[in-house]
Amino acid sequence: MSVVNPATEQILGEYQMDTASTVKTKFERAKAAQKNWKTVGLGLKKQIFTNFRQKLSTNKDQLASLLSSEMGKPISQAKGEISATLTRIDWFLTHVDQVAINNVVFETPGWSAHKPNQMQEMIQNEPLGVIANISAWNYPWFVGTNVFVPALLTGNAVLYKPSEHALLTGLAIGRLLLESGLPDDLFPVIVGGGEVGGEILKHSVNGVFFTGSVQTGQRITNSIANRWTRLQLELGGKDPAYVRSDANMEHAVGSLVEGAFYNTGQSCCSVERIYVEKSSYSRFTNAYIQNAKSLVTGSPSDPDTFVGPLARQEQIAVLEDQVKDAVSKGGKVVVGGKPTKINGKGYFFEPTVVIDCNHSMKLMKDESFGPIIGIQSVESDQQALELMNDTEYGLTSSVYTMDRTRAIDILSHLETGTAYWNTSDRVSPHLPWSGRRNSGIGVTLSLDGIRTFTQPRGWHLLSNPKV
Ligand code: NAD
């Protein structure tokens, strides 16, 4: 398979794809390697990831360039992703003990191992076994480390299938883990597209952790439906923001331009639609337009670039269709609106703002996954709430207001896994990352996002039994 630079359309390399037979071999070897790995002490496992962190930090610039070249992420944001990945690894290293170390939860009062008939109860979190991690391209360091770091630290083997649009980063992750001391066969990188991903699922993996689109999530769910395999799906979003009239407008505008256009709008938690209270609509949209016009679109290797190319050429047609549909239903394109090229090449789309939107438009209902935003005026908090919930997705939502109580009240009525007050497009390792409705099932990050790679065993321990 070829890896293509989406900014220059140049082929970066040709790679041999895995086949049914090589996937089978990788699975069998991973299964054998995991039996030993689960018995390795937590201290050694943590040391390997400390080494990994060190190597990632040392090679940050080179790895950021690699990522930028294969999926078009602006270089400053690629470096930002790797820096934040380091913090995330630190968090896992600090918190994994709370899940991986056995926890005594009950003892007979005055318990001693030497006294007769004393009961001790203990929870042990055991690894699931071999897990499949089928990953997306938009944040390969983030969405990858959210899975393979806690999975390996808790004693699993991981069959890692990077997206075909982030293959070079996936191969680099595999190399770095081996150089950090991870034993062979525990983290085979599987090369290929959807068909090869399907091959992995034919084997008796103990968990499937998927990040990607709803359509692929549905296919994966169907393909393992008759098996007792833990399934976790991190899927798409159509994340809304609501700006009340009492918001700090300057802050709201800056935060929501960044929330919509960072990573060229290709984040699962990108802000994809904005509702503004009627009395502030003109003020907000005027300032938003000015700010969006100042975004620098250009070569991802230029440190000043904020908006790069789309990673996937096919997405251009989706965005064009959303613009056309919105305009035919009364929307006004006030910034951008069409594909463009830099030096005659690349899958670029102008940063695009459409105002006067309504919910008959695809732009306000379907995932865009690109540098485009729809803005709609609303009469009240109640109308904002109804529109924000009028979607099949439920990843994040945000409310901008000076009134914390009102914000929390509105956010509590929204069906999303993450709620933001005066912020957006933000992920923290302390907090669970979890979807509702078509945004998926399960959780990464937080202690629950470590626990999800384990299964609990209850121990009942009776000392010195005496009749
Ligand atoms: P995608 O569904 O096209 O591909 C995701 C992965 O699945 C790739 O590795 C692909 O090769 C593989 N795949 C495709 N068909 C398969 C099959 N039949 N069996 C097994 N594997 C298969 O998605 P994408 O374009 O890589 O990612 C974009 C999507 O991911 C967006 O919808 C975005 O919102 C979502 N996403 C969600 C989160 C989250 O945390 N919720 C994070 C990042 C991305």
Short mmCIF file of C-alpha atoms and ligand atoms in Angstrom, two decimals:
data_model
loop_
_atom_site.label_atom_id
_atom_site.label_comp_id
_atom_site.label_asym_id
_atom_site.label_seq_id
_atom_site.Cartn_x
_atom_site.Cartn_y
_atom_site.Cartn_z
CA MET A 1 0.00 0.00 0.00
CA SER A 2 1.16 3.56 -0.68
CA VAL A 3 1.36 6.32 1.88
CA VAL A 4 0.57 9.69 0.29
CA ASN A 5 1.37 13.16 1.64
CA PRO A 6 -2.03 14.93 1.53
CA ALA A 7 -0.42 18.37 1.14
CA THR A 8 1.89 17.56 -1.77
CA GLU A 9 0.20 14.40 -3.13
CA GLN A 10 3.66 12.80 -3.25
CA ILE A 11 4.01 9.11 -2.41
CA LEU A 12 6.04 8.80 0.79
CA GLY A 13 6.57 5.06 0.52
CA GLU A 14 5.15 1.68 -0.44
CA TYR A 15 4.49 -0.89 2.27
CA GLN A 16 3.74 -4.59 2.27
CA MET A 17 0.29 -5.23 3.65
CA ASP A 18 -0.44 -8.01 6.10
CA THR A 19 -2.31 -11.05 4.79
CA ALA A 20 -4.69 -13.51 6.45
CA SER A 21 -1.71 -15.74 7.12
CA THR A 22 0.60 -13.07 8.64
CA VAL A 23 -2.25 -11.74 10.81
CA LYS A 24 -2.81 -15.29 12.10
CA THR A 25 0.88 -15.70 12.91
CA LYS A 26 1.01 -12.33 14.69
CA PHE A 27 -2.05 -13.22 16.73
CA GLU A 28 -0.66 -16.62 17.77
CA ARG A 29 2.70 -15.16 18.74
CA ALA A 30 1.04 -12.35 20.70
CA LYS A 31 -1.08 -14.91 22.54
CA ALA A 32 1.99 -16.90 23.54
CA ALA A 33 3.97 -13.78 24.54
CA GLN A 34 1.12 -12.47 26.71
CA LYS A 35 1.25 -15.56 28.95
CA ASN A 36 4.69 -14.53 30.14
CA TRP A 37 4.10 -10.76 30.03
CA LYS A 38 1.21 -10.94 32.49
CA THR A 39 3.59 -12.39 35.10
CA VAL A 40 6.21 -9.63 34.65
CA GLY A 41 6.28 -7.28 37.65
CA LEU A 42 4.62 -3.90 37.37
CA GLY A 43 7.94 -2.16 38.17
CA LEU A 44 9.59 -3.54 35.03
CA LYS A 45 6.56 -2.77 32.90
CA LYS A 46 6.63 0.82 34.14
CA GLN A 47 10.35 1.06 33.44
CA ILE A 48 9.76 0.07 29.81
CA PHE A 49 7.19 2.84 29.45
CA THR A 50 9.49 5.32 31.18
CA ASN A 51 12.08 4.43 28.51
CA PHE A 52 9.41 4.79 25.84
CA ARG A 53 8.48 8.22 27.16
CA GLN A 54 12.13 9.25 27.10
CA LYS A 55 12.60 8.12 23.51
CA LEU A 56 9.41 9.83 22.42
CA SER A 57 10.57 13.06 24.03
CA THR A 58 14.04 12.84 22.45
CA ASN A 59 12.63 12.14 18.98
CA LYS A 60 9.69 14.52 19.24
CA ASP A 61 10.57 16.83 16.34
CA GLN A 62 11.32 14.03 13.91
CA LEU A 63 8.16 12.09 14.87
CA ALA A 64 6.06 15.26 14.59
CA SER A 65 7.39 15.79 11.05
CA LEU A 66 6.55 12.20 10.15
CA LEU A 67 2.99 12.61 11.42
CA SER A 68 2.61 15.93 9.67
CA SER A 69 3.82 14.50 6.35
CA GLU A 70 1.49 11.49 6.33
CA MET A 71 -1.77 13.06 7.49
CA GLY A 72 -1.25 16.79 7.01
CA LYS A 73 -1.39 17.92 10.64
CA PRO A 74 0.19 21.38 10.96
CA ILE A 75 3.63 20.91 12.44
CA SER A 76 3.03 23.06 15.53
CA GLN A 77 -0.04 20.93 16.33
CA ALA A 78 1.85 17.68 15.65
CA LYS A 79 4.46 18.75 18.22
CA GLY A 80 1.63 19.71 20.56
CA GLU A 81 0.09 16.25 20.21
CA ILE A 82 3.36 14.54 21.11
CA SER A 83 4.01 16.87 24.07
CA ALA A 84 0.55 16.16 25.44
CA THR A 85 1.11 12.44 24.85
CA LEU A 86 4.13 12.62 27.17
CA THR A 87 1.91 14.10 29.88
CA ARG A 88 -0.62 11.38 29.27
CA ILE A 89 2.01 8.63 29.62
CA ASP A 90 3.09 10.26 32.92
CA TRP A 91 -0.51 10.12 34.11
CA PHE A 92 -0.81 6.41 33.29
CA LEU A 93 2.51 5.65 34.99
CA THR A 94 1.40 7.47 38.14
CA HIS A 95 -2.06 5.94 38.31
CA VAL A 96 -1.74 2.38 37.00
CA ASP A 97 -0.92 1.05 40.51
CA GLN A 98 -4.43 1.90 41.64
CA VAL A 99 -5.78 -0.67 39.20
CA ALA A 100 -2.93 -3.17 38.77
CA ILE A 101 -2.07 -3.75 42.43
CA ASN A 102 -4.27 -6.17 44.33
CA ASN A 103 -6.68 -4.44 46.67
CA VAL A 104 -7.77 -5.90 50.03
CA VAL A 105 -11.35 -4.74 50.49
CA PHE A 106 -12.42 -6.61 53.62
CA GLU A 107 -10.84 -8.34 56.60
CA THR A 108 -12.34 -9.89 59.70
CA PRO A 109 -12.00 -7.25 62.44
CA GLY A 110 -8.56 -7.68 64.08
CA TRP A 111 -7.42 -9.80 61.12
CA SER A 112 -4.07 -11.57 61.25
CA ALA A 113 -2.73 -14.22 58.86
CA HIS A 114 -1.79 -16.29 61.90
CA LYS A 115 -5.11 -16.25 63.70
CA PRO A 116 -7.51 -19.10 62.88
CA ASN A 117 -10.62 -18.70 60.74
CA GLN A 118 -9.89 -15.15 59.69
CA MET A 119 -11.33 -14.04 56.37
CA GLN A 120 -9.65 -11.72 53.96
CA GLU A 121 -11.24 -10.57 50.69
CA MET A 122 -9.16 -9.18 47.83
CA ILE A 123 -9.72 -7.90 44.31
CA GLN A 124 -7.21 -8.65 41.58
CA ASN A 125 -7.56 -6.99 38.19
CA GLU A 126 -6.28 -9.45 35.62
CA PRO A 127 -5.48 -8.60 31.99
CA LEU A 128 -8.06 -9.45 29.35
CA GLY A 129 -5.44 -11.27 27.22
CA VAL A 130 -4.86 -10.29 23.61
CA ILE A 131 -6.65 -7.17 22.50
CA ALA A 132 -7.14 -5.67 19.05
CA ASN A 133 -6.59 -1.94 18.83
CA ILE A 134 -7.97 -0.66 15.52
CA SER A 135 -7.12 3.00 15.39
CA ALA A 136 -7.91 6.25 13.57
CA TRP A 137 -5.53 8.69 11.89
CA ASN A 138 -6.57 12.05 13.29
CA TYR A 139 -4.66 11.84 16.59
CA PRO A 140 -2.64 8.62 16.27
CA TRP A 141 -0.43 9.38 19.29
CA PHE A 142 -3.36 10.30 21.51
CA VAL A 143 -5.88 7.65 20.54
CA GLY A 144 -3.10 5.07 20.33
CA THR A 145 -1.56 5.74 23.74
CA ASN A 146 -5.01 5.88 25.37
CA VAL A 147 -5.25 2.19 24.53
CA PHE A 148 -1.87 0.54 24.20
CA VAL A 149 -0.22 2.16 27.24
CA PRO A 150 -2.79 1.06 29.85
CA ALA A 151 -3.40 -2.22 27.99
CA LEU A 152 0.27 -3.24 28.04
CA LEU A 153 0.86 -1.90 31.55
CA THR A 154 -1.95 -4.10 32.86
CA GLY A 155 -0.49 -7.21 31.19
CA ASN A 156 -2.23 -7.51 27.83
CA ALA A 157 -0.77 -8.04 24.36
CA VAL A 158 -1.97 -5.59 21.72
CA LEU A 159 -2.52 -6.23 18.01
CA TYR A 160 -2.18 -2.67 16.81
CA LYS A 161 -3.69 -1.71 13.48
CA PRO A 162 -2.96 1.91 12.75
CA SER A 163 -5.09 3.68 10.20
CA GLU A 164 -3.81 3.45 6.65
CA HIS A 165 -3.48 7.27 6.90
CA ALA A 166 -1.19 7.12 9.94
CA LEU A 167 0.83 4.01 9.09
CA LEU A 168 4.28 5.58 9.44
CA THR A 169 3.46 6.78 12.94
CA GLY A 170 2.08 3.33 13.79
CA LEU A 171 5.28 1.65 12.63
CA ALA A 172 7.34 4.20 14.58
CA ILE A 173 5.36 3.42 17.75
CA GLY A 174 6.12 -0.30 17.29
CA ARG A 175 9.84 0.38 16.79
CA LEU A 176 10.04 2.71 19.79
CA LEU A 177 8.38 0.16 22.08
CA LEU A 178 10.85 -2.54 21.04
CA GLU A 179 13.78 -0.19 21.57
CA SER A 180 12.36 0.65 25.00
CA GLY A 181 12.59 -3.00 26.06
CA LEU A 182 9.11 -4.36 25.32
CA PRO A 183 9.48 -8.10 24.63
CA ASP A 184 8.99 -9.30 21.04
CA ASP A 185 5.53 -10.19 19.73
CA LEU A 186 3.55 -8.25 22.37
CA PHE A 187 2.79 -5.34 20.11
CA PRO A 188 2.64 -6.46 16.49
CA VAL A 189 1.80 -3.60 14.14
CA ILE A 190 -0.64 -4.77 11.49
CA VAL A 191 -0.38 -3.07 8.11
CA GLY A 192 -3.39 -2.53 5.89
CA GLY A 193 -6.83 -1.02 5.50
CA GLY A 194 -10.30 -2.17 6.52
CA GLU A 195 -9.99 -5.64 5.03
CA VAL A 196 -6.89 -6.39 7.06
CA GLY A 197 -8.65 -4.95 10.14
CA GLY A 198 -11.42 -7.48 9.47
CA GLU A 199 -8.85 -10.31 9.43
CA ILE A 200 -7.82 -9.50 13.02
CA LEU A 201 -11.39 -9.95 14.20
CA LYS A 202 -11.51 -13.52 12.88
CA HIS A 203 -9.21 -14.54 15.75
CA SER A 204 -10.23 -15.09 19.34
CA VAL A 205 -9.07 -11.73 20.67
CA ASN A 206 -10.26 -10.93 24.19
CA GLY A 207 -11.06 -7.30 23.54
CA VAL A 208 -11.67 -5.01 20.59
CA PHE A 209 -10.88 -1.34 21.13
CA PHE A 210 -11.85 0.66 18.09
CA THR A 211 -11.60 4.35 17.20
CA GLY A 212 -13.18 5.45 13.95
CA SER A 213 -16.41 6.09 12.14
CA VAL A 214 -19.90 4.94 13.09
CA GLN A 215 -20.21 2.86 9.92
CA THR A 216 -17.04 0.89 10.68
CA GLY A 217 -18.07 0.61 14.34
CA GLN A 218 -21.30 -1.03 13.22
CA ARG A 219 -19.45 -3.47 10.95
CA ILE A 220 -17.08 -4.43 13.76
CA THR A 221 -19.96 -4.91 16.20
CA ASN A 222 -21.70 -7.21 13.73
CA SER A 223 -18.58 -9.22 13.02
CA ILE A 224 -17.98 -10.13 16.68
CA ALA A 225 -21.63 -10.24 17.74
CA ASN A 226 -21.67 -13.94 18.64
CA ARG A 227 -18.49 -13.85 20.74
CA TRP A 228 -17.81 -12.93 24.39
CA THR A 229 -15.32 -10.22 23.56
CA ARG A 230 -15.09 -6.91 25.35
CA LEU A 231 -16.00 -4.22 22.84
CA GLN A 232 -15.23 -0.57 23.08
CA LEU A 233 -16.08 1.96 20.37
CA GLU A 234 -14.94 5.58 20.16
CA LEU A 235 -16.91 6.94 17.24
CA GLY A 236 -17.89 10.21 15.64
CA GLY A 237 -19.35 13.43 16.93
CA LYS A 238 -21.37 16.48 15.91
CA ASP A 239 -20.40 18.52 18.90
CA PRO A 240 -22.46 21.63 19.64
CA ALA A 241 -21.64 24.85 21.49
CA TYR A 242 -24.17 27.33 22.85
CA VAL A 243 -23.24 30.98 23.42
CA ARG A 244 -25.57 32.83 25.80
CA SER A 245 -25.81 36.61 25.70
CA ASP A 246 -24.09 36.91 29.08
CA ALA A 247 -20.95 35.12 27.79
CA ASN A 248 -17.57 36.79 27.60
CA MET A 249 -17.87 37.22 23.82
CA GLU A 250 -14.22 37.77 23.07
CA HIS A 251 -13.33 34.58 24.91
CA ALA A 252 -16.20 32.62 23.31
CA VAL A 253 -15.19 33.68 19.80
CA GLY A 254 -11.50 32.79 20.26
CA SER A 255 -12.26 29.51 21.99
CA LEU A 256 -14.83 28.44 19.37
CA VAL A 257 -12.68 29.36 16.36
CA GLU A 258 -9.94 27.21 17.83
CA GLY A 259 -12.44 24.48 18.79
CA ALA A 260 -13.78 24.30 15.23
CA PHE A 261 -10.58 24.63 13.20
CA TYR A 262 -7.80 23.05 15.28
CA ASN A 263 -6.45 19.92 13.59
CA THR A 264 -8.21 21.23 10.47
CA GLY A 265 -11.51 20.38 12.15
CA GLN A 266 -10.65 16.69 12.11
CA SER A 267 -11.07 15.96 15.81
CA CYS A 268 -13.80 13.72 17.17
CA CYS A 269 -14.54 16.58 19.61
CA SER A 270 -14.20 19.46 17.15
CA VAL A 271 -16.95 22.02 17.60
CA GLU A 272 -19.16 21.39 14.55
CA ARG A 273 -22.15 23.68 15.17
CA ILE A 274 -22.74 26.82 17.21
CA TYR A 275 -25.99 28.24 18.57
CA VAL A 276 -26.02 31.87 19.65
CA GLU A 277 -28.70 33.66 21.67
CA LYS A 278 -30.52 36.02 19.29
CA SER A 279 -29.66 39.29 21.05
CA SER A 280 -25.91 38.60 20.60
CA TYR A 281 -26.05 36.84 17.23
CA SER A 282 -24.72 39.71 15.05
CA ARG A 283 -22.07 40.68 17.55
CA PHE A 284 -20.84 37.11 17.84
CA THR A 285 -20.93 36.25 14.13
CA ASN A 286 -19.15 39.48 13.10
CA ALA A 287 -16.31 38.83 15.52
CA TYR A 288 -16.23 35.12 14.61
CA ILE A 289 -15.94 35.92 10.89
CA GLN A 290 -13.05 38.33 11.50
CA ASN A 291 -11.23 35.79 13.60
CA ALA A 292 -11.80 32.89 11.15
CA LYS A 293 -10.55 35.03 8.26
CA SER A 294 -7.24 35.45 10.06
CA LEU A 295 -6.55 31.69 10.18
CA VAL A 296 -3.45 30.77 8.21
CA THR A 297 -4.05 27.94 5.73
CA GLY A 298 -0.93 26.50 4.22
CA SER A 299 1.70 23.84 4.08
CA PRO A 300 1.61 21.73 7.27
CA SER A 301 5.39 21.97 7.51
CA ASP A 302 5.19 25.76 7.93
CA PRO A 303 5.22 26.62 11.68
CA ASP A 304 2.71 29.46 11.09
CA THR A 305 0.08 27.20 9.50
CA PHE A 306 -3.05 26.64 11.56
CA VAL A 307 -5.22 24.89 8.95
CA GLY A 308 -3.62 22.19 6.81
CA PRO A 309 -4.99 19.78 4.20
CA LEU A 310 -7.63 17.17 4.87
CA ALA A 311 -6.06 13.79 5.51
CA ARG A 312 -8.48 12.06 3.14
CA GLN A 313 -9.21 13.35 -0.34
CA GLU A 314 -12.73 11.83 -0.26
CA GLN A 315 -13.76 14.22 2.52
CA ILE A 316 -13.64 17.18 0.11
CA ALA A 317 -16.81 15.95 -1.62
CA VAL A 318 -18.57 15.58 1.78
CA LEU A 319 -17.78 19.20 2.69
CA GLU A 320 -18.76 20.52 -0.74
CA ASP A 321 -22.07 18.71 -0.45
CA GLN A 322 -22.72 20.15 3.03
CA VAL A 323 -22.02 23.70 1.78
CA LYS A 324 -24.26 23.26 -1.28
CA ASP A 325 -27.07 21.80 0.82
CA ALA A 326 -26.80 24.60 3.43
CA VAL A 327 -26.87 27.34 0.78
CA SER A 328 -29.91 25.78 -0.90
CA LYS A 329 -31.72 25.99 2.48
CA GLY A 330 -30.90 29.60 3.32
CA GLY A 331 -27.38 29.40 4.78
CA LYS A 332 -24.88 32.16 3.93
CA VAL A 333 -21.25 31.30 3.32
CA VAL A 334 -19.37 34.22 4.90
CA VAL A 335 -15.86 32.74 4.98
CA GLY A 336 -14.31 30.21 2.54
CA GLY A 337 -16.63 27.57 1.12
CA LYS A 338 -14.61 25.60 -1.39
CA PRO A 339 -11.62 23.31 -1.96
CA THR A 340 -8.29 24.93 -2.62
CA LYS A 341 -4.67 23.98 -3.33
CA ILE A 342 -1.30 25.18 -2.11
CA ASN A 343 1.33 25.36 -4.86
CA GLY A 344 -1.17 23.61 -7.12
CA LYS A 345 -1.41 20.51 -4.92
CA GLY A 346 -3.12 19.03 -1.88
CA TYR A 347 -6.50 18.14 -0.39
CA PHE A 348 -7.10 21.58 1.11
CA PHE A 349 -10.49 23.07 1.96
CA GLU A 350 -10.79 26.73 2.90
CA PRO A 351 -11.72 27.40 6.54
CA THR A 352 -15.46 27.86 6.10
CA VAL A 353 -18.11 29.67 8.15
CA VAL A 354 -21.80 29.35 7.26
CA ILE A 355 -24.30 31.53 9.15
CA ASP A 356 -28.11 31.60 9.36
CA CYS A 357 -28.18 27.82 9.54
CA ASN A 358 -31.13 25.63 10.53
CA HIS A 359 -31.69 21.98 11.34
CA SER A 360 -32.90 20.98 7.90
CA MET A 361 -29.26 21.24 6.82
CA LYS A 362 -26.77 18.36 6.70
CA LEU A 363 -24.17 20.80 8.05
CA MET A 364 -26.04 20.93 11.37
CA LYS A 365 -26.75 17.19 11.65
CA ASP A 366 -24.06 15.07 9.94
CA GLU A 367 -20.44 14.84 11.01
CA SER A 368 -18.32 17.18 8.82
CA PHE A 369 -14.80 16.27 10.00
CA GLY A 370 -13.23 19.25 8.28
CA PRO A 371 -12.61 23.00 8.61
CA ILE A 372 -16.23 24.10 8.48
CA ILE A 373 -18.72 25.45 11.01
CA GLY A 374 -22.45 26.24 10.93
CA ILE A 375 -23.89 28.98 13.15
CA GLN A 376 -27.57 29.33 14.06
CA SER A 377 -29.50 31.94 16.05
CA VAL A 378 -31.73 30.72 18.92
CA GLU A 379 -34.50 32.38 20.93
CA SER A 380 -33.87 30.79 24.31
CA ASP A 381 -31.89 28.32 26.43
CA GLN A 382 -34.71 25.84 25.86
CA GLN A 383 -34.46 26.06 22.08
CA ALA A 384 -30.65 25.78 22.27
CA LEU A 385 -31.00 22.68 24.40
CA GLU A 386 -33.46 21.03 22.02
CA LEU A 387 -31.26 21.73 19.00
CA MET A 388 -28.09 20.59 20.72
CA ASN A 389 -29.75 17.28 21.53
CA ASP A 390 -31.17 16.97 17.99
CA THR A 391 -28.44 14.65 16.72
CA GLU A 392 -27.51 10.99 16.62
CA TYR A 393 -24.22 11.72 18.36
CA GLY A 394 -23.29 12.43 21.97
CA LEU A 395 -19.59 13.03 22.48
CA THR A 396 -19.17 16.56 23.91
CA SER A 397 -21.09 19.81 24.22
CA SER A 398 -20.20 23.23 25.54
CA VAL A 399 -21.98 26.25 26.97
CA TYR A 400 -20.48 29.74 27.12
CA THR A 401 -21.97 31.97 29.82
CA MET A 402 -20.90 33.78 32.99
CA ASP A 403 -23.60 31.86 34.89
CA ARG A 404 -22.10 28.58 36.14
CA THR A 405 -25.37 27.29 37.61
CA ARG A 406 -27.25 27.88 34.37
CA ALA A 407 -24.45 26.25 32.34
CA ILE A 408 -24.45 23.15 34.51
CA ASP A 409 -28.22 22.95 34.36
CA ILE A 410 -28.21 23.09 30.54
CA LEU A 411 -25.28 20.67 30.20
CA SER A 412 -26.94 18.18 32.57
CA HIS A 413 -29.86 17.88 30.14
CA LEU A 414 -27.60 17.05 27.18
CA GLU A 415 -26.86 13.46 26.23
CA THR A 416 -23.08 13.67 25.92
CA GLY A 417 -20.16 11.97 27.65
CA THR A 418 -18.28 15.24 28.16
CA ALA A 419 -19.63 18.63 29.26
CA TYR A 420 -17.67 21.88 28.88
CA TRP A 421 -18.35 25.24 30.52
CA ASN A 422 -16.57 28.12 28.72
CA THR A 423 -14.21 25.72 26.97
CA SER A 424 -14.32 23.08 24.23
CA ASP A 425 -12.27 20.52 22.24
CA ARG A 426 -10.36 19.56 25.38
CA VAL A 427 -9.33 16.12 26.68
CA SER A 428 -7.83 15.37 30.09
CA PRO A 429 -6.32 12.08 31.31
CA HIS A 430 -7.96 12.65 34.71
CA LEU A 431 -11.43 12.43 33.19
CA PRO A 432 -13.25 9.63 31.37
CA TRP A 433 -13.56 9.93 27.60
CA SER A 434 -16.84 8.33 26.77
CA GLY A 435 -19.58 8.67 24.19
CA ARG A 436 -23.35 8.46 24.27
CA ARG A 437 -25.62 7.28 21.46
CA ASN A 438 -23.72 6.95 18.11
CA SER A 439 -20.54 8.38 19.64
CA GLY A 440 -19.82 4.94 21.04
CA ILE A 441 -19.61 2.73 24.10
CA GLY A 442 -17.01 2.26 26.79
CA VAL A 443 -14.37 4.57 28.19
CA THR A 444 -10.73 5.53 27.78
CA LEU A 445 -8.68 7.71 30.14
CA SER A 446 -9.29 8.16 33.90
CA LEU A 447 -9.01 5.13 36.20
CA ASP A 448 -11.96 3.56 34.38
CA GLY A 449 -9.92 3.80 31.18
CA ILE A 450 -7.22 1.64 32.79
CA ARG A 451 -9.66 -0.75 34.43
CA THR A 452 -11.34 -1.41 31.08
CA PHE A 453 -8.32 -3.50 29.98
CA THR A 454 -8.76 -5.83 32.94
CA GLN A 455 -11.25 -8.24 34.42
CA PRO A 456 -11.67 -8.53 38.16
CA ARG A 457 -11.04 -11.70 40.15
CA GLY A 458 -12.45 -11.93 43.67
CA TRP A 459 -10.26 -13.71 46.25
CA HIS A 460 -11.79 -15.23 49.44
CA LEU A 461 -8.86 -16.15 51.73
CA LEU A 462 -9.43 -18.05 54.99
CA SER A 463 -6.41 -18.29 57.30
CA ASN A 464 -5.60 -21.34 59.48
CA PRO A 465 -8.93 -23.12 59.11
CA LYS A 466 -9.88 -24.80 62.40
CA VAL A 467 -13.05 -26.71 63.09
P1 NAD B 1 -12.64 4.66 9.78
O1 NAD B 1 -13.84 4.05 10.42
O2 NAD B 1 -12.67 4.86 8.31
O3 NAD B 1 -11.34 3.79 10.07
C1 NAD B 1 -10.90 3.53 11.40
C2 NAD B 1 -10.06 2.29 11.41
O4 NAD B 1 -10.88 1.14 11.12
C3 NAD B 1 -8.93 2.26 10.38
O5 NAD B 1 -7.78 1.70 10.99
C4 NAD B 1 -9.49 1.37 9.28
O6 NAD B 1 -8.50 0.74 8.52
C5 NAD B 1 -10.26 0.35 10.12
N1 NAD B 1 -11.35 -0.37 9.41
C6 NAD B 1 -12.10 0.06 8.38
N2 NAD B 1 -13.02 -0.89 8.04
C7 NAD B 1 -12.83 -1.93 8.88
C8 NAD B 1 -13.47 -3.20 9.07
N3 NAD B 1 -14.50 -3.58 8.29
N4 NAD B 1 -13.01 -4.02 10.04
C9 NAD B 1 -11.99 -3.64 10.85
N5 NAD B 1 -11.36 -2.46 10.73
C10 NAD B 1 -11.77 -1.60 9.76
O7 NAD B 1 -12.41 6.05 10.53
P2 NAD B 1 -11.28 7.14 10.32
O8 NAD B 1 -11.56 7.90 9.07
O9 NAD B 1 -9.93 6.53 10.49
O10 NAD B 1 -11.50 8.08 11.59
C11 NAD B 1 -12.39 9.16 11.59
C12 NAD B 1 -13.54 8.87 12.52
O11 NAD B 1 -13.06 8.53 13.80
C13 NAD B 1 -14.42 10.08 12.73
O12 NAD B 1 -15.77 9.71 12.67
C14 NAD B 1 -14.06 10.54 14.14
O13 NAD B 1 -15.08 11.26 14.79
C15 NAD B 1 -13.75 9.24 14.81
N6 NAD B 1 -12.91 9.43 16.00
C16 NAD B 1 -13.49 9.30 17.23
C17 NAD B 1 -12.74 9.50 18.39
C18 NAD B 1 -13.38 9.39 19.75
O14 NAD B 1 -12.66 9.45 20.74
N7 NAD B 1 -14.68 9.25 19.86
C19 NAD B 1 -11.40 9.82 18.27
C20 NAD B 1 -10.83 9.94 17.01
C21 NAD B 1 -11.61 9.74 15.87
#
